[in-house]
Coordinates of C-alpha atoms in Angstrom, one line a residue:
X16 CA -19.4 9.9 -7.8
X17 CA -17.7 12.3 -5.4
X18 CA -16.3 10.2 -2.6
X19 CA -14.4 11.1 0.6
X20 CA -12.4 8.5 2.4
X21 CA -11.4 9.3 5.9
X22 CA -8.2 7.4 6.7
X23 CA -7.5 4.7 4.2
X24 CA -3.8 5.1 4.0
X25 CA -3.0 1.5 4.8
X26 CA -4.1 -2.1 4.5
X27 CA -7.6 -2.6 3.0
X28 CA -8.2 1.1 2.9
X29 CA -5.5 1.4 0.2
X30 CA -7.2 -1.4 -1.8
X31 CA -10.6 0.3 -1.3
X32 CA -9.2 3.6 -2.8
X33 CA -7.7 1.7 -5.8
X34 CA -11.0 0.1 -6.5
X35 CA -12.9 3.4 -6.3
X36 CA -10.4 5.1 -8.6
X37 CA -10.5 2.2 -11.0
X38 CA -14.3 2.5 -11.2
X39 CA -14.0 6.1 -12.3
X40 CA -15.0 7.8 -9.1
X41 CA -13.5 11.1 -7.9
X42 CA -11.9 10.4 -4.6
X43 CA -10.7 12.7 -1.9
X44 CA -8.7 11.3 1.1
X45 CA -8.7 13.1 4.5
X46 CA -6.1 12.3 7.0
X47 CA -3.4 14.0 9.2
X48 CA -0.8 13.7 6.4
X49 CA 1.5 11.3 8.2
X50 CA 1.3 9.0 5.2
X51 CA 1.4 10.2 1.6
X52 CA -1.9 10.2 -0.2
X53 CA -2.4 7.6 -3.0
X54 CA -1.8 8.8 -6.5
X55 CA -4.9 10.1 -8.2
X56 CA -6.8 11.4 -5.2
X57 CA -7.4 14.8 -3.7
X58 CA -5.5 15.0 -0.4
X59 CA -7.1 16.9 2.4
X60 CA -5.1 17.4 5.7
X61 CA -6.8 17.7 9.0
X62 CA -7.1 15.9 12.4
X63 CA -10.5 14.3 12.3
X64 CA -10.8 15.0 16.1
X65 CA -10.4 18.8 15.4
X66 CA -13.9 20.0 14.4
X67 CA -12.7 23.5 13.4
X68 CA -9.9 22.1 11.3
X69 CA -12.4 19.8 9.5
X70 CA -14.8 22.7 8.9
X71 CA -12.0 24.6 7.4
X72 CA -10.5 22.0 5.1
X73 CA -14.0 20.9 3.9
X74 CA -15.3 24.5 3.2
X75 CA -17.2 24.5 -0.1
X76 CA -16.9 20.8 -0.6
X77 CA -19.7 18.2 -0.9
X78 CA -19.7 14.5 -1.5
X79 CA -22.1 11.8 -2.6
X80 CA -20.8 9.5 0.0
X81 CA -18.2 9.5 2.9
X82 CA -16.4 6.3 3.8
X83 CA -15.0 6.6 7.3
X84 CA -12.2 4.2 7.9
X85 CA -11.0 5.9 11.0
X86 CA -13.9 6.3 13.4
X87 CA -13.5 4.7 16.8
X88 CA -15.5 6.8 19.3
X89 CA -18.9 8.4 20.0
X90 CA -17.2 11.8 20.2
X91 CA -15.9 11.3 16.6
X92 CA -19.3 10.3 15.5
X93 CA -20.9 13.5 17.0
X94 CA -18.3 15.6 15.2
X95 CA -19.1 13.9 12.0
X96 CA -22.8 14.5 12.4
X97 CA -22.2 18.2 12.7
X98 CA -19.5 18.6 10.1
X99 CA -21.0 16.5 7.4
X100 CA -24.6 17.5 7.7
X101 CA -25.3 19.2 4.4
X102 CA -22.0 18.0 2.9
X103 CA -23.0 14.4 2.1
X104 CA -26.1 12.4 1.5
X105 CA -24.6 9.1 2.8
X106 CA -22.1 8.1 5.4
X107 CA -20.5 4.6 5.5
X108 CA -18.7 3.7 8.7
X109 CA -16.2 0.9 9.0
X110 CA -17.2 -1.0 12.2
X111 CA -16.1 -4.3 13.6
X112 CA -17.0 -7.9 14.6
X113 CA -15.9 -6.7 18.1
X114 CA -19.2 -5.0 18.6
X115 CA -20.3 -8.5 19.5
X116 CA -17.7 -9.0 22.1
X117 CA -20.3 -9.8 24.8
X118 CA -22.1 -12.3 22.7
X119 CA -21.6 -16.1 23.0
X120 CA -23.9 -17.7 20.5
X121 CA -23.8 -21.3 19.2
X122 CA -25.1 -19.9 15.9
X123 CA -23.7 -17.0 13.9
X124 CA -25.0 -13.7 15.2
X125 CA -27.1 -11.4 13.0
X126 CA -27.0 -7.6 13.1
X127 CA -29.9 -7.5 15.6
X128 CA -27.8 -9.0 18.3
X129 CA -26.4 -5.6 18.9
X130 CA -29.0 -2.9 18.1
X131 CA -27.3 0.5 18.2
X132 CA -30.6 2.1 19.3
X133 CA -30.3 0.2 22.6
X134 CA -26.6 1.1 23.3
X135 CA -26.0 3.8 25.9
X136 CA -23.6 6.5 24.9
X137 CA -21.1 8.0 27.4
X138 CA -19.2 10.9 26.1
X139 CA -17.5 11.4 29.4
X140 CA -15.3 8.4 29.1
X141 CA -11.6 9.0 28.3
X142 CA -11.9 8.3 24.6
X143 CA -8.8 10.3 23.8
X144 CA -6.6 8.0 26.0
X145 CA -4.9 5.5 23.6
X146 CA -4.8 2.8 26.3
X147 CA -8.4 3.2 27.2
X148 CA -9.5 3.2 23.5
X149 CA -7.4 0.1 22.7
X150 CA -9.0 -1.7 25.7
X151 CA -12.5 -0.6 24.7
X152 CA -12.3 -0.9 20.9
X153 CA -15.6 -2.7 20.5
X154 CA -17.4 -0.4 22.9
X155 CA -16.2 2.6 21.1
X156 CA -17.5 1.3 17.8
X157 CA -20.9 0.3 19.4
X158 CA -21.3 3.8 20.9
X159 CA -20.3 5.5 17.6
X160 CA -23.0 3.4 15.8
X161 CA -25.5 4.5 18.5
X162 CA -24.7 8.2 17.9
X163 CA -25.6 7.9 14.2
X164 CA -28.7 5.8 15.0
X165 CA -30.0 8.4 17.4
X166 CA -29.8 11.0 14.7
X167 CA -32.4 9.0 12.7
X168 CA -31.0 10.2 9.4
X169 CA -31.5 13.9 10.0
X170 CA -27.9 14.7 9.0
X171 CA -27.4 12.0 6.3
X172 CA -28.3 8.4 5.6
X173 CA -25.9 6.1 7.6
X174 CA -24.6 2.6 7.3
X175 CA -22.1 0.6 9.3
X176 CA -20.0 -2.3 8.0
X177 CA -19.1 -4.7 10.8
X178 CA -15.9 -6.2 9.4
X179 CA -14.7 -9.7 10.4
X180 CA -11.1 -10.5 11.2
X181 CA -9.1 -9.7 8.0
X182 CA -6.5 -12.0 6.6
X183 CA -4.0 -11.5 3.7
X184 CA -1.6 -9.0 2.2
X185 CA 2.1 -8.5 2.5
X186 CA 1.2 -5.2 4.3
X187 CA -0.8 -6.8 7.2
X188 CA 0.4 -4.5 10.0
X189 CA -1.5 -6.3 12.8
X190 CA 1.2 -8.9 13.6
X191 CA -1.4 -11.6 14.2
X192 CA -0.4 -14.0 11.5
X193 CA 3.3 -13.2 12.2
X194 CA 2.6 -14.2 15.8
X195 CA 1.7 -17.7 14.6
X196 CA 4.3 -18.0 11.9
X197 CA 7.2 -17.2 14.3
X198 CA 6.1 -19.7 16.9
X199 CA 5.4 -22.4 14.3
X200 CA 8.8 -22.0 12.7
X201 CA 10.4 -22.3 16.1
X202 CA 8.1 -25.0 17.5
X203 CA 7.2 -22.7 20.4
X204 CA 3.9 -23.0 22.3
X205 CA 0.8 -21.2 21.1
X206 CA -1.6 -20.2 23.9
X207 CA -5.2 -21.3 23.3
X208 CA -8.2 -21.5 25.7
X209 CA -9.3 -25.0 26.8
X210 CA -12.3 -24.7 24.6
X211 CA -11.3 -22.9 21.4
X212 CA -14.1 -21.5 19.2
X213 CA -14.1 -20.8 15.5
X214 CA -14.6 -17.3 14.2
X215 CA -15.5 -15.6 10.9
X216 CA -12.9 -14.1 8.6
X217 CA -12.6 -12.1 5.4
X218 CA -9.9 -11.8 2.8
X219 CA -8.3 -8.4 2.6
X220 CA -9.2 -8.0 -1.1
X221 CA -12.8 -9.0 -0.5
X222 CA -13.4 -6.5 2.3
X223 CA -12.1 -3.8 0.0
X224 CA -14.5 -4.9 -2.7
X225 CA -17.4 -5.0 -0.2
X226 CA -16.7 -1.5 1.1
X227 CA -16.6 -0.2 -2.4
X228 CA -19.9 -1.9 -3.2
X229 CA -21.5 -0.7 0.0
X230 CA -20.6 2.9 -0.9
X231 CA -21.4 2.9 -4.5
X232 CA -23.5 -0.1 -5.4
X233 CA -26.3 0.0 -2.9
X234 CA -28.3 2.3 -0.6
X235 CA -28.8 0.2 2.5
X236 CA -28.8 1.8 5.9
X237 CA -27.9 0.6 9.4
X238 CA -25.4 -2.2 10.3
X239 CA -24.4 -5.1 8.1
X240 CA -22.0 -8.0 8.8
X241 CA -19.2 -8.5 6.3
X242 CA -17.3 -11.8 6.2
X243 CA -16.5 -14.8 3.9
X244 CA -18.4 -18.0 4.4
X245 CA -16.6 -20.8 6.3
X246 CA -15.6 -20.0 9.9
X247 CA -12.1 -20.9 10.7
X248 CA -10.4 -22.4 13.8
X249 CA -7.0 -21.6 15.2
X250 CA -6.0 -25.2 14.2
X251 CA -7.0 -24.6 10.6
X252 CA -5.1 -21.4 10.3
X253 CA -2.0 -22.9 11.9
X254 CA -2.2 -26.0 9.7
X255 CA -1.9 -23.8 6.6
X256 CA 1.0 -21.8 8.2
X257 CA 2.8 -25.2 9.0
X258 CA 2.6 -26.0 5.3
X259 CA 4.0 -22.6 4.3
X260 CA 6.8 -22.6 6.9
X261 CA 7.7 -26.2 7.3
X262 CA 7.4 -25.7 11.1
X263 CA 5.4 -27.4 13.8
X264 CA 2.3 -26.2 15.7
X265 CA 2.4 -26.7 19.5
X266 CA -0.8 -25.7 21.3
X267 CA -0.7 -24.9 25.0
X268 CA -3.9 -24.6 26.9
X269 CA -4.2 -21.4 29.0
X270 CA -6.8 -21.3 31.7
X271 CA -6.1 -17.6 32.5
X272 CA -4.2 -14.9 30.8
X273 CA -3.7 -13.8 27.3
X274 CA -4.2 -16.3 24.4
X275 CA -3.0 -16.1 20.8
X276 CA -4.7 -13.6 18.5
X277 CA -7.1 -15.9 16.7
X278 CA -8.1 -18.0 19.7
X279 CA -11.5 -17.4 21.2
X280 CA -13.2 -18.9 24.3
X281 CA -16.6 -17.6 23.1
X282 CA -18.5 -18.1 19.9
X283 CA -19.2 -15.0 18.0
X284 CA -19.1 -15.8 14.4
X285 CA -21.3 -13.5 12.3
X286 CA -24.2 -14.2 9.9
X287 CA -23.8 -12.5 6.5
X288 CA -27.3 -13.2 5.3
X289 CA -28.3 -9.5 5.3
X290 CA -25.4 -8.5 3.0
X291 CA -26.1 -11.4 0.6
X292 CA -29.8 -10.5 0.6
X293 CA -28.8 -7.0 -0.4
X294 CA -26.9 -8.4 -3.4
X295 CA -23.3 -9.1 -2.4
X296 CA -21.9 -12.6 -2.8
X297 CA -19.1 -13.6 -0.4
X298 CA -16.5 -16.2 -1.2
X299 CA -15.7 -19.2 1.0
X300 CA -12.6 -19.0 3.2
X301 CA -11.3 -22.3 1.6
X302 CA -11.0 -20.4 -1.7
X303 CA -8.4 -17.9 -0.4
X304 CA -7.0 -19.0 3.0
X305 CA -3.7 -20.4 1.8
X306 CA -3.1 -17.5 -0.6
X307 CA -3.9 -14.9 2.1
X308 CA -1.6 -16.5 4.7
X309 CA 1.1 -17.0 2.1
X310 CA 1.1 -13.3 1.3
X311 CA 1.7 -12.3 4.9
X312 CA 4.0 -15.1 5.8
X313 CA 6.2 -14.6 2.7
X314 CA 6.5 -10.9 3.6
X315 CA 7.5 -11.8 7.1
X316 CA 10.1 -14.3 5.9
X317 CA 11.6 -11.7 3.5
X318 CA 11.9 -9.1 6.3
X319 CA 13.8 -11.6 8.5
X320 CA 16.2 -12.7 5.7

């Protein structure tokens, strides 16, 4: 298959590209060129927010599927609809569990909890402002999904992978596991809400596998939740980091203000039944949690040495 990956220069995007190449697909990678393209791909350089630049670099090119790892706003979705109409038959967008940020369900939420068809799109918001975009990450993804849904497949078939919190890898750039490891080593307080809810997670290698499967092994459309079985609590994650570091976990309840990265006052674990009904089988978090945390914690330790 001819596959275009937009973004994909780091973390699970790199692993996705390796899987696609390993399966024999012809892969092009489109980004701004700030990071070198992986070996074996066709490198395309353009700012995905610049519609004319996209039209120019994609002139004469078509793809069986586009995997968009770098789509955060409804404006970017509208550009994609125009630029890729006639250039691909299928478009897979990497979305996020954060589309459910307003949900607080005692049971895992299925995709229907956030129906893109019911989401209002506001292109007038300051989506190019990095601070605004960071503060409205989930909203940007919701509205991007809504733009594709409103098109009703006129430009191309569309799917959205709502990715859970990702763990693992020496190249985890988020700093979330490092936040815990540093405090546990030093015995410093870790801020948690008075009622701390579990959440769903996925191993970095598994989400790369799922995205490759979503792009090449199935033809589903619309949103799908992607996560391993076995929700995790902050305490379970910290207990593993304690074993890895020899440190001590000290939780400190915070009524107001910012809490630690994997601490949640609301329940919004996802339900992966749709993905499994489509044919993908997720692992259980107990199978990979220690390995995933060890990869990141060991890398952090090596950097500090």
